[in-house]
PDB file of C-alpha atoms in Angstrom:
ATOM      1  CA  SER A   1       0.000   0.000   0.000  1.00 80.00           C
ATOM      2  CA  ARG A   2       1.143   3.570  -0.633  1.00 94.00           C
ATOM      3  CA  ARG A   3       2.387   5.677   2.243  1.00 96.00           C
ATOM      4  CA  TRP A   4       1.611   9.152   0.883  1.00 98.00           C
ATOM      5  CA  LEU A   5      -1.809  10.567   0.077  1.00 98.00           C
ATOM      6  CA  VAL A   6      -2.462  13.974  -1.510  1.00 97.00           C
ATOM      7  CA  SER A   7      -5.860  15.437  -0.682  1.00 96.00           C
ATOM      8  CA  ASP A   8      -7.783  18.685  -0.420  1.00 93.00           C
ATOM      9  CA  GLY A   9      -8.351  18.156   3.292  1.00 93.00           C
ATOM     10  CA  ALA A  10     -12.020  17.193   3.204  1.00 88.00           C
ATOM     11  CA  LEU A  11     -11.780  13.851   5.021  1.00 89.00           C
ATOM     12  CA  ASP A  12      -8.187  13.829   6.256  1.00 93.00           C
ATOM     13  CA  ASP A  13      -9.039  13.110   9.895  1.00 92.00           C
ATOM     14  CA  ASN A  14     -11.278  10.182   8.945  1.00 90.00           C
ATOM     15  CA  ILE A  15      -8.648   8.764   6.609  1.00 93.00           C
ATOM     16  CA  LEU A  16      -5.865   9.038   9.181  1.00 95.00           C
ATOM     17  CA  LEU A  17      -8.006   7.372  11.850  1.00 95.00           C
ATOM     18  CA  ALA A  18      -8.832   4.511   9.471  1.00 94.00           C
ATOM     19  CA  ALA A  19      -5.159   4.081   8.532  1.00 95.00           C
ATOM     20  CA  HIS A  20      -4.161   4.039  12.203  1.00 95.00           C
ATOM     21  CA  ALA A  21      -6.828   1.449  13.013  1.00 96.00           C
ATOM     22  CA  ALA A  22      -5.542  -0.716  10.154  1.00 94.00           C
ATOM     23  CA  GLY A  23      -1.951  -0.348  11.310  1.00 95.00           C
ATOM     24  CA  ARG A  24      -0.861   1.289   8.066  1.00 94.00           C
ATOM     25  CA  PRO A  25       1.629   4.164   8.075  1.00 94.00           C
ATOM     26  CA  LEU A  26       0.227   7.080   6.081  1.00 96.00           C
ATOM     27  CA  HIS A  27       1.299  10.676   5.464  1.00 96.00           C
ATOM     28  CA  VAL A  28      -1.496  12.937   4.195  1.00 97.00           C
ATOM     29  CA  LEU A  29      -0.517  16.076   2.299  1.00 97.00           C
ATOM     30  CA  ASN A  30      -3.314  18.646   2.309  1.00 97.00           C
ATOM     31  CA  LEU A  31      -3.165  20.934  -0.713  1.00 95.00           C
ATOM     32  CA  ALA A  32      -5.652  23.327   0.880  1.00 95.00           C
ATOM     33  CA  LEU A  33      -2.976  24.204   3.449  1.00 96.00           C
ATOM     34  CA  GLY A  34      -0.144  24.183   0.965  1.00 94.00           C
ATOM     35  CA  ASN A  35       0.680  27.872   1.385  1.00 93.00           C
ATOM     36  CA  HIS A  36       0.418  28.023   5.183  1.00 95.00           C
ATOM     37  CA  ASP A  37       3.815  28.454   6.783  1.00 93.00           C
ATOM     38  CA  VAL A  38       3.127  26.468   9.946  1.00 94.00           C
ATOM     39  CA  TYR A  39       1.663  23.524   8.064  1.00 96.00           C
ATOM     40  CA  MET A  40       4.467  23.496   5.501  1.00 95.00           C
ATOM     41  CA  ARG A  41       7.079  23.442   8.260  1.00 94.00           C
ATOM     42  CA  ARG A  42       5.421  20.254   9.465  1.00 94.00           C
ATOM     43  CA  VAL A  43       5.499  18.862   5.927  1.00 95.00           C
ATOM     44  CA  SER A  44       9.150  19.829   5.532  1.00 95.00           C
ATOM     45  CA  ALA A  45      10.002  17.863   8.658  1.00 95.00           C
ATOM     46  CA  LYS A  46       8.731  14.654   7.006  1.00 94.00           C
ATOM     47  CA  PHE A  47      11.589  14.740   4.469  1.00 94.00           C
ATOM     48  CA  LYS A  48      15.302  14.064   4.869  1.00 93.00           C
ATOM     49  CA  ASP A  49      16.446  15.310   1.464  1.00 94.00           C
ATOM     50  CA  PRO A  50      17.431  19.004   1.755  1.00 94.00           C
ATOM     51  CA  ARG A  51      15.936  19.808  -1.651  1.00 94.00           C
ATOM     52  CA  TRP A  52      12.445  18.632  -0.723  1.00 95.00           C
ATOM     53  CA  LYS A  53      12.730  20.335   2.645  1.00 94.00           C
ATOM     54  CA  SER A  54      13.579  23.582   0.867  1.00 93.00           C
ATOM     55  CA  LEU A  55      10.835  23.258  -1.772  1.00 93.00           C
ATOM     56  CA  ALA A  56       8.295  22.543   0.942  1.00 91.00           C
ATOM     57  CA  GLN A  57       8.942  26.055   2.207  1.00 88.00           C
ATOM     58  CA  VAL A  58       8.016  27.406  -1.256  1.00 90.00           C
ATOM     59  CA  GLY A  59       4.666  25.662  -1.324  1.00 94.00           C
ATOM     60  CA  LEU A  60       3.153  22.200  -1.422  1.00 95.00           C
ATOM     61  CA  ALA A  61       2.049  22.237  -5.071  1.00 95.00           C
ATOM     62  CA  THR A  62       5.532  23.245  -6.242  1.00 94.00           C
ATOM     63  CA  MET A  63       7.190  20.603  -4.076  1.00 96.00           C
ATOM     64  CA  LEU A  64       4.830  17.857  -5.237  1.00 96.00           C
ATOM     65  CA  GLN A  65       5.351  18.711  -8.885  1.00 96.00           C
ATOM     66  CA  GLU A  66       9.119  18.342  -8.622  1.00 96.00           C
ATOM     67  CA  TRP A  67       9.133  15.467  -6.128  1.00 97.00           C
ATOM     68  CA  LEU A  68       6.746  13.271  -8.115  1.00 97.00           C
ATOM     69  CA  LYS A  69       8.420  14.162 -11.416  1.00 96.00           C
ATOM     70  CA  GLU A  70      11.993  13.489 -10.375  1.00 95.00           C
ATOM     71  CA  ASP A  71      11.651  10.644  -7.874  1.00 95.00           C
ATOM     72  CA  PRO A  72      10.046   7.514  -9.392  1.00 94.00           C
ATOM     73  CA  ALA A  73      10.002   5.847  -5.983  1.00 96.00           C
ATOM     74  CA  ALA A  74       7.945   8.737  -4.598  1.00 96.00           C
ATOM     75  CA  ALA A  75       5.467   8.517  -7.467  1.00 96.00           C
ATOM     76  CA  SER A  76       5.094   4.778  -6.856  1.00 96.00           C
ATOM     77  CA  ASP A  77       4.487   5.394  -3.160  1.00 97.00           C
ATOM     78  CA  THR A  78       1.918   8.193  -3.589  1.00 98.00           C
ATOM     79  CA  ALA A  79      -1.795   8.259  -4.317  1.00 98.00           C
ATOM     80  CA  VAL A  80      -3.999  11.278  -4.954  1.00 98.00           C
ATOM     81  CA  LEU A  81      -7.487  11.435  -3.511  1.00 96.00           C
ATOM     82  CA  ASN A  82      -9.413  14.076  -5.425  1.00 91.00           C
ATOM     83  CA  VAL A  83      -6.981  16.444  -7.127  1.00 93.00           C
ATOM     84  CA  PRO A  84      -5.808  14.315 -10.090  1.00 95.00           C
ATOM     85  CA  ASP A  85      -4.290  17.254 -11.979  1.00 94.00           C
ATOM     86  CA  ILE A  86      -1.330  17.000  -9.597  1.00 95.00           C
ATOM     87  CA  TRP A  87      -0.225  14.018 -11.669  1.00 97.00           C
ATOM     88  CA  TYR A  88      -0.383  16.019 -14.898  1.00 96.00           C
ATOM     89  CA  SER A  89       1.772  18.732 -13.345  1.00 95.00           C
ATOM     90  CA  ALA A  90       4.386  16.052 -12.651  1.00 96.00           C
ATOM     91  CA  GLY A  91       4.313  14.802 -16.242  1.00 96.00           C
ATOM     92  CA  LEU A  92       2.298  11.694 -15.382  1.00 97.00           C
ATOM     93  CA  ILE A  93      -1.191  10.489 -16.293  1.00 95.00           C
ATOM     94  CA  PRO A  94      -3.790  10.102 -13.509  1.00 96.00           C
ATOM     95  CA  ILE A  95      -5.433   6.683 -13.542  1.00 97.00           C
ATOM     96  CA  PRO A  96      -8.459   6.063 -11.305  1.00 96.00           C
ATOM     97  CA  ASN A  97      -7.737   3.122  -8.995  1.00 95.00           C
ATOM     98  CA  ARG A  98     -10.738   2.272  -6.827  1.00 92.00           C
ATOM     99  CA  THR A  99     -11.017   5.419  -4.683  1.00 94.00           C
ATOM    100  CA  VAL A 100      -7.740   7.194  -5.510  1.00 96.00           C
ATOM    101  CA  TYR A 101      -5.634   8.192  -8.506  1.00 97.00           C
ATOM    102  CA  ILE A 102      -2.235   6.753  -9.234  1.00 97.00           C
ATOM    103  CA  GLY A 103       0.190   8.299 -11.712  1.00 97.00           C
ATOM    104  CA  VAL A 104       1.642   6.428 -14.689  1.00 96.00           C
ATOM    105  CA  LYS A 105       4.000   7.473 -17.449  1.00 95.00           C
ATOM    106  CA  PRO A 106       2.379   8.581 -20.731  1.00 93.00           C
ATOM    107  CA  GLY A 107       1.888   5.534 -22.927  1.00 89.00           C
ATOM    108  CA  ALA A 108       2.288   3.055 -20.058  1.00 92.00           C
ATOM    109  CA  ALA A 109       0.252  -0.123 -20.423  1.00 91.00           C
ATOM    110  CA  ILE A 110      -2.636  -0.613 -18.019  1.00 92.00           C
ATOM    111  CA  ASP A 111      -4.966  -3.560 -17.573  1.00 93.00           C
ATOM    112  CA  ALA A 112      -8.147  -1.698 -18.444  1.00 90.00           C
ATOM    113  CA  SER A 113     -10.364  -4.782 -18.106  1.00 90.00           C
ATOM    114  CA  ALA A 114      -9.149  -5.464 -14.574  1.00 93.00           C
ATOM    115  CA  LEU A 115      -9.497  -1.769 -13.774  1.00 93.00           C
ATOM    116  CA  SER A 116     -13.131  -1.823 -14.917  1.00 93.00           C
ATOM    117  CA  ALA A 117     -13.904  -4.927 -12.877  1.00 93.00           C
ATOM    118  CA  ASN A 118     -12.326  -3.473  -9.737  1.00 93.00           C
ATOM    119  CA  HIS A 119     -14.298  -0.263 -10.082  1.00 94.00           C
ATOM    120  CA  ALA A 120     -17.557  -2.093 -10.693  1.00 93.00           C
ATOM    121  CA  ALA A 121     -17.078  -3.839  -7.342  1.00 93.00           C
ATOM    122  CA  VAL A 122     -16.343  -0.507  -5.647  1.00 92.00           C
ATOM    123  CA  TRP A 123     -19.446   1.111  -7.135  1.00 90.00           C
ATOM    124  CA  ARG A 124     -21.611  -1.809  -6.020  1.00 88.00           C
ATOM    125  CA  ASP A 125     -20.261  -1.902  -2.479  1.00 87.00           C
ATOM    126  CA  TRP A 126     -20.334   1.857  -1.905  1.00 85.00           C
ATOM    127  CA  ALA A 127     -23.744   2.339  -3.521  1.00 80.00           C
ATOM    128  CA  ALA A 128     -25.211  -0.082  -0.999  1.00 77.00           C
ATOM    129  CA  LEU A 129     -23.688   1.915   1.855  1.00 79.00           C
ATOM    130  CA  LEU A 130     -24.595   5.336   0.482  1.00 80.00           C
ATOM    131  CA  ASP A 131     -28.173   4.284  -0.251  1.00 74.00           C
ATOM    132  CA  ALA A 132     -28.681   2.798   3.210  1.00 69.00           C
ATOM    133  CA  PRO A 133     -30.841   4.740   5.683  1.00 64.00           C
ATOM    134  CA  SER A 134     -28.770   7.712   6.733  1.00 59.00           C
ATOM    135  CA  VAL A 135     -27.217   7.899  10.141  1.00 58.00           C
ATOM    136  CA  SER A 136     -28.221  11.147  11.764  1.00 60.00           C
ATOM    137  CA  GLY A 137     -25.707  13.927  12.117  1.00 66.00           C
ATOM    138  CA  ALA A 138     -24.222  16.634   9.942  1.00 69.00           C
ATOM    139  CA  GLN A 139     -20.787  14.995   9.863  1.00 68.00           C
ATOM    140  CA  TRP A 140     -22.193  11.754   8.438  1.00 72.00           C
ATOM    141  CA  ARG A 141     -24.195  13.654   5.815  1.00 79.00           C
ATOM    142  CA  PHE A 142     -21.105  15.622   4.827  1.00 81.00           C
ATOM    143  CA  ALA A 143     -19.083  12.415   4.488  1.00 82.00           C
ATOM    144  CA  THR A 144     -21.697  10.600   2.409  1.00 86.00           C
ATOM    145  CA  ASP A 145     -22.257  13.616   0.164  1.00 89.00           C
ATOM    146  CA  PHE A 146     -18.508  13.931  -0.363  1.00 91.00           C
ATOM    147  CA  LEU A 147     -18.119  10.225  -1.103  1.00 91.00           C
ATOM    148  CA  ARG A 148     -21.017  10.205  -3.542  1.00 92.00           C
ATOM    149  CA  ARG A 149     -19.533  13.117  -5.515  1.00 94.00           C
ATOM    150  CA  HIS A 150     -16.034  11.694  -5.272  1.00 95.00           C
ATOM    151  CA  LEU A 151     -16.960   8.213  -6.483  1.00 95.00           C
ATOM    152  CA  SER A 152     -19.040   9.718  -9.270  1.00 96.00           C
ATOM    153  CA  MET A 153     -16.091  11.803 -10.441  1.00 96.00           C
ATOM    154  CA  MET A 154     -13.832   8.739 -10.244  1.00 96.00           C
ATOM    155  CA  ALA A 155     -16.279   6.764 -12.384  1.00 97.00           C
ATOM    156  CA  ASN A 156     -16.461   9.544 -14.960  1.00 97.00           C
ATOM    157  CA  ASN A 157     -12.678   9.806 -15.165  1.00 97.00           C
ATOM    158  CA  LEU A 158     -12.387   6.040 -15.522  1.00 97.00           C
ATOM    159  CA  GLY A 159     -14.756   6.347 -18.475  1.00 97.00           C
ATOM    160  CA  VAL A 160     -12.393   8.867 -20.075  1.00 96.00           C
ATOM    161  CA  VAL A 161      -9.451   6.480 -19.587  1.00 95.00           C
ATOM    162  CA  LEU A 162     -11.398   3.601 -21.137  1.00 95.00           C
ATOM    163  CA  GLU A 163     -12.687   5.665 -24.038  1.00 94.00           C
ATOM    164  CA  ASP A 164      -9.150   6.853 -24.785  1.00 91.00           C
ATOM    165  CA  ARG A 165      -8.284   3.156 -25.097  1.00 90.00           C
ATOM    166  CA  ARG A 166     -11.221   2.515 -27.442  1.00 92.00           C
ATOM    167  CA  MET A 167     -13.203   0.522 -24.867  1.00 94.00           C
ATOM    168  CA  SER A 168     -16.481   2.224 -25.676  1.00 95.00           C
ATOM    169  CA  GLY A 169     -18.740  -0.213 -23.844  1.00 95.00           C
ATOM    170  CA  GLY A 170     -16.751   0.048 -20.644  1.00 95.00           C
ATOM    171  CA  ALA A 171     -16.593   3.820 -20.965  1.00 96.00           C
ATOM    172  CA  TRP A 172     -20.366   4.108 -21.391  1.00 97.00           C
ATOM    173  CA  SER A 173     -20.931   1.907 -18.326  1.00 96.00           C
ATOM    174  CA  ALA A 174     -18.519   4.038 -16.300  1.00 97.00           C
ATOM    175  CA  TYR A 175     -20.306   7.258 -17.300  1.00 98.00           C
ATOM    176  CA  ALA A 176     -23.632   5.618 -16.435  1.00 97.00           C
ATOM    177  CA  ALA A 177     -22.256   4.586 -13.035  1.00 95.00           C
ATOM    178  CA  ALA A 178     -21.107   8.167 -12.451  1.00 96.00           C
ATOM    179  CA  ARG A 179     -24.635   9.414 -13.093  1.00 96.00           C
ATOM    180  CA  ASN A 180     -26.182   6.692 -10.935  1.00 94.00           C
ATOM    181  CA  LEU A 181     -23.964   7.732  -8.038  1.00 93.00           C
ATOM    182  CA  GLU A 182     -24.563  11.448  -8.619  1.00 94.00           C
ATOM    183  CA  PRO A 183     -27.401  12.278 -11.049  1.00 94.00           C
ATOM    184  CA  ASP A 184     -26.135  15.874 -11.355  1.00 92.00           C
ATOM    185  CA  ASN A 185     -22.752  14.808 -12.777  1.00 95.00           C
ATOM    186  CA  LEU A 186     -22.818  16.894 -15.959  1.00 93.00           C
ATOM    187  CA  SER A 187     -19.388  15.766 -17.109  1.00 95.00           C
ATOM    188  CA  ALA A 188     -20.623  12.179 -17.349  1.00 97.00           C
ATOM    189  CA  LEU A 189     -23.764  13.310 -19.174  1.00 96.00           C
ATOM    190  CA  LEU A 190     -21.767  15.347 -21.685  1.00 94.00           C
ATOM    191  CA  ASN A 191     -19.372  12.464 -22.251  1.00 96.00           C
ATOM    192  CA  GLN A 192     -22.291  10.159 -23.002  1.00 97.00           C
ATOM    193  CA  TYR A 193     -23.798  12.787 -25.276  1.00 96.00           C
ATOM    194  CA  VAL A 194     -20.566  13.064 -27.269  1.00 95.00           C
ATOM    195  CA  MET A 195     -20.451   9.279 -27.603  1.00 96.00           C
ATOM    196  CA  VAL A 196     -24.008   9.248 -28.946  1.00 96.00           C
ATOM    197  CA  ARG A 197     -23.227  12.109 -31.296  1.00 94.00           C
ATOM    198  CA  ASN A 198     -20.288  10.086 -32.587  1.00 94.00           C
ATOM    199  CA  GLY A 199     -22.465   7.077 -33.320  1.00 95.00           C
ATOM    200  CA  TYR A 200     -22.536   5.032 -30.113  1.00 96.00           C
ATOM    201  CA  VAL A 201     -25.819   3.153 -29.716  1.00 96.00           C
ATOM    202  CA  ASP A 202     -27.413   2.330 -26.357  1.00 96.00           C
ATOM    203  CA  PRO A 203     -31.013   1.985 -25.140  1.00 96.00           C
ATOM    204  CA  ALA A 204     -30.484   5.113 -23.023  1.00 96.00           C
ATOM    205  CA  LYS A 205     -29.511   7.177 -26.092  1.00 96.00           C
ATOM    206  CA  ALA A 206     -32.759   9.122 -26.345  1.00 96.00           C
ATOM    207  CA  ARG A 207     -32.737  10.026 -22.652  1.00 96.00           C
ATOM    208  CA  VAL A 208     -29.128  11.216 -22.822  1.00 97.00           C
ATOM    209  CA  ILE A 209     -29.947  13.465 -25.790  1.00 96.00           C
ATOM    210  CA  ALA A 210     -33.068  14.829 -24.111  1.00 96.00           C
ATOM    211  CA  ASP A 211     -31.292  15.513 -20.805  1.00 94.00           C
ATOM    212  CA  THR A 212     -28.372  17.262 -22.506  1.00 92.00           C
ATOM    213  CA  GLU A 213     -30.500  19.388 -24.807  1.00 90.00           C
ATOM    214  CA  ALA A 214     -32.726  20.419 -21.896  1.00 90.00           C
ATOM    215  CA  ILE A 215     -29.647  21.772 -20.110  1.00 86.00           C
ATOM    216  CA  MET A 216     -28.391  23.525 -23.225  1.00 83.00           C
ATOM    217  CA  ARG A 217     -31.742  25.294 -23.653  1.00 82.00           C
ATOM    218  CA  ARG A 218     -31.372  26.884 -20.226  1.00 77.00           C
ATOM    219  CA  LYS A 219     -28.824  29.472 -21.248  1.00 59.00           C
ATOM    220  CA  GLU A 220     -28.329  30.732 -17.727  1.00 60.00           C
ATOM    221  CA  GLN A 221     -27.487  27.183 -16.575  1.00 61.00           C
ATOM    222  CA  ARG A 222     -25.360  26.058 -19.517  1.00 63.00           C
ATOM    223  CA  PRO A 223     -22.300  24.341 -18.067  1.00 65.00           C
ATOM    224  CA  ASN A 224     -18.825  25.781 -18.334  1.00 73.00           C
ATOM    225  CA  VAL A 225     -16.974  22.659 -19.378  1.00 71.00           C
ATOM    226  CA  TRP A 226     -13.660  23.710 -17.899  1.00 75.00           C
ATOM    227  CA  ARG A 227     -15.234  24.343 -14.492  1.00 81.00           C
ATOM    228  CA  LEU A 228     -16.943  20.967 -14.663  1.00 86.00           C
ATOM    229  CA  THR A 229     -13.560  19.256 -14.726  1.00 88.00           C
ATOM    230  CA  ARG A 230     -12.901  20.199 -11.106  1.00 87.00           C
ATOM    231  CA  ALA A 231     -16.409  19.513  -9.867  1.00 89.00           C
ATOM    232  CA  CYS A 232     -17.519  16.482 -11.872  1.00 94.00           C
ATOM    233  CA  GLY A 233     -14.529  15.100 -13.747  1.00 95.00           C
ATOM    234  CA  TYR A 234     -12.966  15.384 -17.174  1.00 95.00           C
ATOM    235  CA  VAL A 235     -14.982  16.048 -20.297  1.00 93.00           C
ATOM    236  CA  ARG A 236     -13.272  14.148 -23.070  1.00 86.00           C
ATOM    237  CA  MET A 237     -14.085  16.658 -25.783  1.00 71.00           C
ATOM    238  CA  PRO A 238     -14.211  20.201 -24.354  1.00 52.00           C
ATOM    239  CA  GLU A 239     -16.126  21.453 -27.373  1.00 52.00           C
ATOM    240  CA  ALA A 240     -19.056  19.328 -26.209  1.00 46.00           C
TER     241      ALA A 240
END
């Protein structure tokens, strides 16, 4: 298992408690605090190499970019929770892996079929939990809302990976899973719409067209595709 996790801070305490309970050493790097001096001094103390210590004082994003780019062992020991663009900044490609993103070199082979099967199991297991009667309390609601959006974005981004590898059926299923987890995931809807426009046939085709065109008719609510990337996941063809 990987010992470093990059996050935006949303569930860091929960993740660290779970790692401790499982007896797994884990360092969480919170990008939301990446420009706070006190926090970055704590991050700097985690490293022995003087270069990474020094870059940590510049800022977390800058340090991560160089660290993950220049140290293959670090990249192999790091996962990213919900800020996959960190991998792009390090010259690597983010690949959804269950609930996190790992970084691979451009052109690296991946077992897309196994990846799809693993994610299908994750979607099934988490959907059962998220659809169960809610436990009362604002913290639980926040966690389940976060997880629903997060898993939906992961499913959408898996669809992009599969479609890039010409696995259209798997990509469509991933986009559908994203929308099942979070019906308001517009990135997944737009990705399905582009597939239909390019000739993909599925029984849900008419509904996808109708849902997309209904959104496009509401000019004040038309999605900004680039903003959707951060909220809902990648849109494979930005001109969609």
